[in-house]
Amino acid sequence: MKVLVIGGGAREHALCRSLSLDPDVNALYCAPGNAGIAEVAELRPVDALDGEAVARLATELRADLVVVGPEAPLVAGVADAVRAAGIPVFGPSGEAAQLEGSKAFAKDVMAAAGVPTARSYVCTTPEEVDEALDAFGAPYVVKDDGLAAGKGVVVTEDRAAARAHALGCDRVVIEEFLDGPEVSLFAITDGVTVLPLQPAQDFKRALDGDEGPNTGGMGAYSPLPWADPKLVDEVMASVLQPTVDELRHRGTPFSGLLYAGLAITSRGVRVIEFNARFGDPETQVVLARLRTPLAGVLLSSANGTLDAEPPLSWREDAAVTVVIASHNYPETPRTGDPITGLAEVAEQDAPEAYVLHAGTRREGDAVVSAGGRVLSVTATGSDLAEARTRAYKAVARIGLDGSQYRTDIAAKAAERG
Ligand code: AMP
Ligand code: GLY
C-alpha cells in the first residue's frame, strides 16, 4: 500500500513512524513533513490547505490512502478534494470537521445526541456575554467559536479578562466550568462503526504543576492507572457512538478520527471539546502502545469497512512523551536554533526512547528549530515510571538553546503504577 500523510508535526511523525513499521506499507510519503519525518518517509512540498494540490499530489504518487493530520486542512475541505479524485482518505469532510471547526456546531450536535457536556450559551453581543458570564459565575470559560490554533479558550477567575476575550471574538461560547481530571479518548470511525483507542492524558499548561499559559500540549502519557476500567465502554456508549450516529443522521457522516476531550467530574463524564483529528501530543503515546498495524485500520475507515475489523490490540507497555518547546513558547517562539543530541538518543536510547519532530527543519547538516513545539521525546516501559525515566534521560541528551520542557509529565500517575 502507498500512503501519503498530510502535515508536518510530531503527530504526523508518530503516524509516519507507525506506518513505516507496518508490513503492508511499501511506500510512504509525507507532505510537507519535517526534518525527522524525512527519516521514515519521502517528503513532498505541498500547501496542505489546498485541496486540489493535495489531490493532484496523491494522484501523481498513485497513493492508495491519504491521511490528513491537522485540523486546518480538514476544515478547509482537503479530504473532500481527495475523495472527489477517487482516492481513499482518512479524515472527515469539511462539513463533518465542523465538529472541531465550530464550538457552537459541536454543542448543537451534542444537545441533539444527548451527549453530556458543559451547559453553555452562544453569544454574539456584549449584552449576551454579560448575561452568560453572570449566569455561570467564576471560574469563567470563554471559547472563540472558530478554529484558533489552541488560543481560543480562556479559563479565568478574572471577569474583566473573560469579558475582554469574549468581545474580541465574533461569536463566542461561554460555558459552565468543569472540574476534574481531563482525559483524551480517540476513536477511529467510518461514520457507522466506532473503534475506540486507549485513553491518554495531555498536559496543557506550559509550566510544572499546571501553571502558566495554555499550550497545544506539553506532554502526555498512557495508560491512565487512576481511571475507571469501564471508562472506555462508558464513553463509547454515552459520547462516541451517539455523536457518530447523530452526524450520520444529519447527512454529514463523520469518518476519520473522533477525538473526545473529556472532564471526569464528580457528576460523571462531560465532553470539553471534540476534535476531528488525532491529538498532539497524545497520539505519540497512544500509537506507541498500538500493536495492530495502522494502515489497514485507517484504510477501513476510509472505505467504510470498519465493521470487519477485529478490536484493536494493545501492548502491555506504558508510554510517556515530553515536549521540548522553543524559547518564549507559547508566545512568539524563537526559531532557527540548532538542535543537538539527536544522534545520541538514536544510538543509546532506541528503541525504547525516540525523538519525534514537531517544528524542525534541516539547514545543511544541522537540524534547527522551526516552530513553538520542537520535539516530542517519547519512551515506552513496563510501567509509567520506567517510561518516564527513559523519556527524561533522552530529553537530557538534547541541546536547544533557550528551550523549555515540563519536568512533571506523568509524575503523579507514575506513583500509582
Ligand atoms: P480546548 O482548546 O477546547 O481544548 O480548551 C483548552 C483547555 O481549556 C482544556 O483542555 C481545558 O483544560 C480548559 N477548558 C475548556 N473548557 C473547559 C470547561 N468547561 N471547564 C474547565 N476547563 C475547560
Ligand atoms: N493535545 C490537544 C490537541 O491535540 O488538541
Short mmCIF file of N, CA and C in Angstrom, two decimals, residues 103-104 107 118-126 128-146 148 150-178 205 214 272-273:
data_model
loop_
_atom_site.label_atom_id
_atom_site.label_comp_id
_atom_site.label_asym_id
_atom_site.label_seq_id
_atom_site.Cartn_x
_atom_site.Cartn_y
_atom_site.Cartn_z
N LYS A 103 -17.37 25.52 17.68
CA LYS A 103 -17.77 25.01 19.00
C LYS A 103 -19.29 25.05 19.14
N ALA A 104 -19.93 26.03 18.47
CA ALA A 104 -21.39 26.11 18.53
C ALA A 104 -22.01 24.91 17.82
N LYS A 107 -21.70 21.89 20.04
CA LYS A 107 -22.69 21.94 21.13
C LYS A 107 -24.07 21.52 20.62
N ALA A 118 -20.67 20.55 29.11
CA ALA A 118 -20.93 21.72 29.94
C ALA A 118 -22.12 22.49 29.39
N ARG A 119 -22.98 23.01 30.30
CA ARG A 119 -24.05 23.90 29.85
C ARG A 119 -23.41 25.15 29.26
N SER A 120 -24.04 25.70 28.23
CA SER A 120 -23.36 26.80 27.53
C SER A 120 -24.33 27.75 26.86
N TYR A 121 -23.85 28.95 26.57
CA TYR A 121 -24.57 29.91 25.74
C TYR A 121 -23.69 30.31 24.57
N VAL A 122 -24.29 30.48 23.42
CA VAL A 122 -23.59 31.04 22.27
C VAL A 122 -23.94 32.53 22.24
N CYS A 123 -22.92 33.41 22.27
CA CYS A 123 -23.17 34.86 22.38
C CYS A 123 -22.55 35.60 21.21
N THR A 124 -23.27 36.63 20.73
CA THR A 124 -22.71 37.48 19.67
C THR A 124 -22.74 38.96 20.06
N THR A 125 -23.36 39.33 21.18
CA THR A 125 -23.40 40.75 21.58
C THR A 125 -22.84 40.89 23.01
N PRO A 126 -22.36 42.11 23.37
CA PRO A 126 -21.86 42.34 24.73
C PRO A 126 -22.92 42.04 25.80
N GLU A 128 -25.31 39.77 25.65
CA GLU A 128 -25.41 38.32 25.82
C GLU A 128 -24.19 37.80 26.59
N VAL A 129 -23.03 38.38 26.31
CA VAL A 129 -21.81 37.97 27.01
C VAL A 129 -21.96 38.22 28.51
N ASP A 130 -22.41 39.42 28.87
CA ASP A 130 -22.56 39.75 30.29
C ASP A 130 -23.54 38.81 30.98
N GLU A 131 -24.64 38.55 30.30
CA GLU A 131 -25.65 37.67 30.89
C GLU A 131 -25.08 36.28 31.13
N ALA A 132 -24.35 35.77 30.13
CA ALA A 132 -23.82 34.41 30.24
C ALA A 132 -22.75 34.34 31.33
N LEU A 133 -21.88 35.35 31.40
CA LEU A 133 -20.83 35.34 32.43
C LEU A 133 -21.47 35.32 33.82
N ASP A 134 -22.53 36.11 33.99
CA ASP A 134 -23.16 36.19 35.30
C ASP A 134 -23.96 34.93 35.61
N ALA A 135 -24.49 34.30 34.57
CA ALA A 135 -25.28 33.08 34.80
C ALA A 135 -24.40 31.97 35.38
N PHE A 136 -23.15 31.86 34.91
CA PHE A 136 -22.29 30.77 35.39
C PHE A 136 -21.40 31.19 36.54
N GLY A 137 -20.97 32.44 36.60
CA GLY A 137 -20.03 32.89 37.64
C GLY A 137 -18.63 32.36 37.38
N ALA A 138 -17.72 32.67 38.31
CA ALA A 138 -16.31 32.25 38.15
C ALA A 138 -16.16 30.80 38.58
N PRO A 139 -15.12 30.08 38.11
CA PRO A 139 -14.22 30.48 37.02
C PRO A 139 -14.94 30.53 35.67
N TYR A 140 -14.60 31.53 34.89
CA TYR A 140 -15.26 31.75 33.60
C TYR A 140 -14.57 30.94 32.51
N VAL A 141 -15.38 30.36 31.62
CA VAL A 141 -14.84 29.60 30.48
C VAL A 141 -15.39 30.24 29.20
N VAL A 142 -14.49 30.84 28.41
CA VAL A 142 -14.89 31.60 27.22
C VAL A 142 -14.15 31.03 26.02
N LYS A 143 -14.92 30.59 25.02
CA LYS A 143 -14.31 29.92 23.86
C LYS A 143 -14.68 30.60 22.56
N ASP A 144 -13.68 31.00 21.83
CA ASP A 144 -13.88 31.51 20.47
C ASP A 144 -14.60 30.41 19.68
N ASP A 145 -15.63 30.76 18.92
CA ASP A 145 -16.38 29.73 18.20
C ASP A 145 -15.54 29.00 17.16
N GLY A 146 -14.62 29.72 16.49
CA GLY A 146 -13.90 29.12 15.36
C GLY A 146 -12.57 28.51 15.76
N ALA A 148 -8.83 28.29 16.47
CA ALA A 148 -7.96 29.37 16.95
C ALA A 148 -6.59 28.83 17.34
N GLY A 150 -5.45 26.62 19.31
CA GLY A 150 -5.16 26.45 20.73
C GLY A 150 -5.22 27.74 21.54
N LYS A 151 -5.52 28.87 20.89
CA LYS A 151 -5.52 30.14 21.62
C LYS A 151 -6.94 30.65 21.87
N GLY A 152 -7.94 29.87 21.50
CA GLY A 152 -9.31 30.37 21.53
C GLY A 152 -9.99 30.27 22.88
N VAL A 153 -9.41 29.49 23.81
CA VAL A 153 -10.10 29.23 25.07
C VAL A 153 -9.42 29.97 26.21
N VAL A 154 -10.23 30.72 26.97
CA VAL A 154 -9.70 31.37 28.17
C VAL A 154 -10.50 30.85 29.36
N VAL A 155 -9.78 30.37 30.37
CA VAL A 155 -10.40 29.94 31.61
C VAL A 155 -9.81 30.82 32.70
N THR A 156 -10.64 31.62 33.35
CA THR A 156 -10.08 32.59 34.29
C THR A 156 -11.08 32.95 35.40
N GLU A 157 -10.53 33.37 36.54
CA GLU A 157 -11.34 33.88 37.65
C GLU A 157 -11.67 35.36 37.43
N ASP A 158 -10.96 35.97 36.47
CA ASP A 158 -11.00 37.41 36.28
C ASP A 158 -12.10 37.77 35.27
N ARG A 159 -13.19 38.35 35.78
CA ARG A 159 -14.34 38.62 34.92
C ARG A 159 -13.98 39.57 33.78
N ALA A 160 -13.16 40.58 34.08
CA ALA A 160 -12.79 41.56 33.05
C ALA A 160 -12.01 40.88 31.92
N ALA A 161 -11.11 39.97 32.28
CA ALA A 161 -10.32 39.26 31.26
C ALA A 161 -11.22 38.35 30.44
N ALA A 162 -12.16 37.70 31.10
CA ALA A 162 -13.10 36.81 30.40
C ALA A 162 -13.93 37.63 29.41
N ARG A 163 -14.39 38.80 29.86
CA ARG A 163 -15.24 39.66 29.03
C ARG A 163 -14.43 40.19 27.84
N ALA A 164 -13.18 40.60 28.11
CA ALA A 164 -12.35 41.14 27.04
C ALA A 164 -12.11 40.09 25.96
N HIS A 165 -11.84 38.84 26.37
CA HIS A 165 -11.64 37.77 25.38
C HIS A 165 -12.91 37.57 24.57
N ALA A 166 -14.05 37.54 25.27
CA ALA A 166 -15.33 37.30 24.58
C ALA A 166 -15.60 38.39 23.55
N LEU A 167 -15.31 39.63 23.91
CA LEU A 167 -15.63 40.74 23.00
C LEU A 167 -14.67 40.79 21.82
N GLY A 168 -13.53 40.11 21.95
CA GLY A 168 -12.58 40.02 20.84
C GLY A 168 -12.95 38.96 19.82
N CYS A 169 -14.00 38.17 20.10
CA CYS A 169 -14.41 37.10 19.18
C CYS A 169 -15.70 37.52 18.48
N ASP A 170 -15.91 37.04 17.25
CA ASP A 170 -17.16 37.36 16.56
C ASP A 170 -18.33 36.64 17.23
N ARG A 171 -18.09 35.36 17.48
CA ARG A 171 -19.11 34.54 18.09
C ARG A 171 -18.40 33.74 19.17
N VAL A 172 -19.00 33.64 20.32
CA VAL A 172 -18.27 33.04 21.43
C VAL A 172 -19.19 32.08 22.19
N VAL A 173 -18.60 31.01 22.68
CA VAL A 173 -19.36 30.08 23.52
C VAL A 173 -18.88 30.29 24.96
N ILE A 174 -19.83 30.59 25.84
CA ILE A 174 -19.50 30.77 27.26
C ILE A 174 -20.15 29.62 28.00
N GLU A 175 -19.36 28.96 28.82
CA GLU A 175 -19.92 27.75 29.41
C GLU A 175 -19.53 27.54 30.86
N GLU A 176 -20.21 26.59 31.45
CA GLU A 176 -20.02 26.18 32.82
C GLU A 176 -18.60 25.61 32.99
N PHE A 177 -17.96 25.89 34.11
CA PHE A 177 -16.62 25.36 34.40
C PHE A 177 -16.77 23.89 34.83
N LEU A 178 -15.95 23.04 34.21
CA LEU A 178 -15.96 21.62 34.56
C LEU A 178 -14.74 21.30 35.41
N ARG A 205 -0.89 23.03 30.22
CA ARG A 205 -0.25 24.26 30.68
C ARG A 205 1.24 24.21 30.44
N ASN A 214 -2.01 28.30 28.68
CA ASN A 214 -2.39 27.12 27.90
C ASN A 214 -1.48 26.99 26.68
N ILE A 272 -15.51 18.16 27.01
CA ILE A 272 -14.98 19.54 26.99
C ILE A 272 -14.95 20.03 25.55
N GLU A 273 -14.48 19.16 24.66
CA GLU A 273 -14.42 19.56 23.25
C GLU A 273 -14.28 18.30 22.40
#
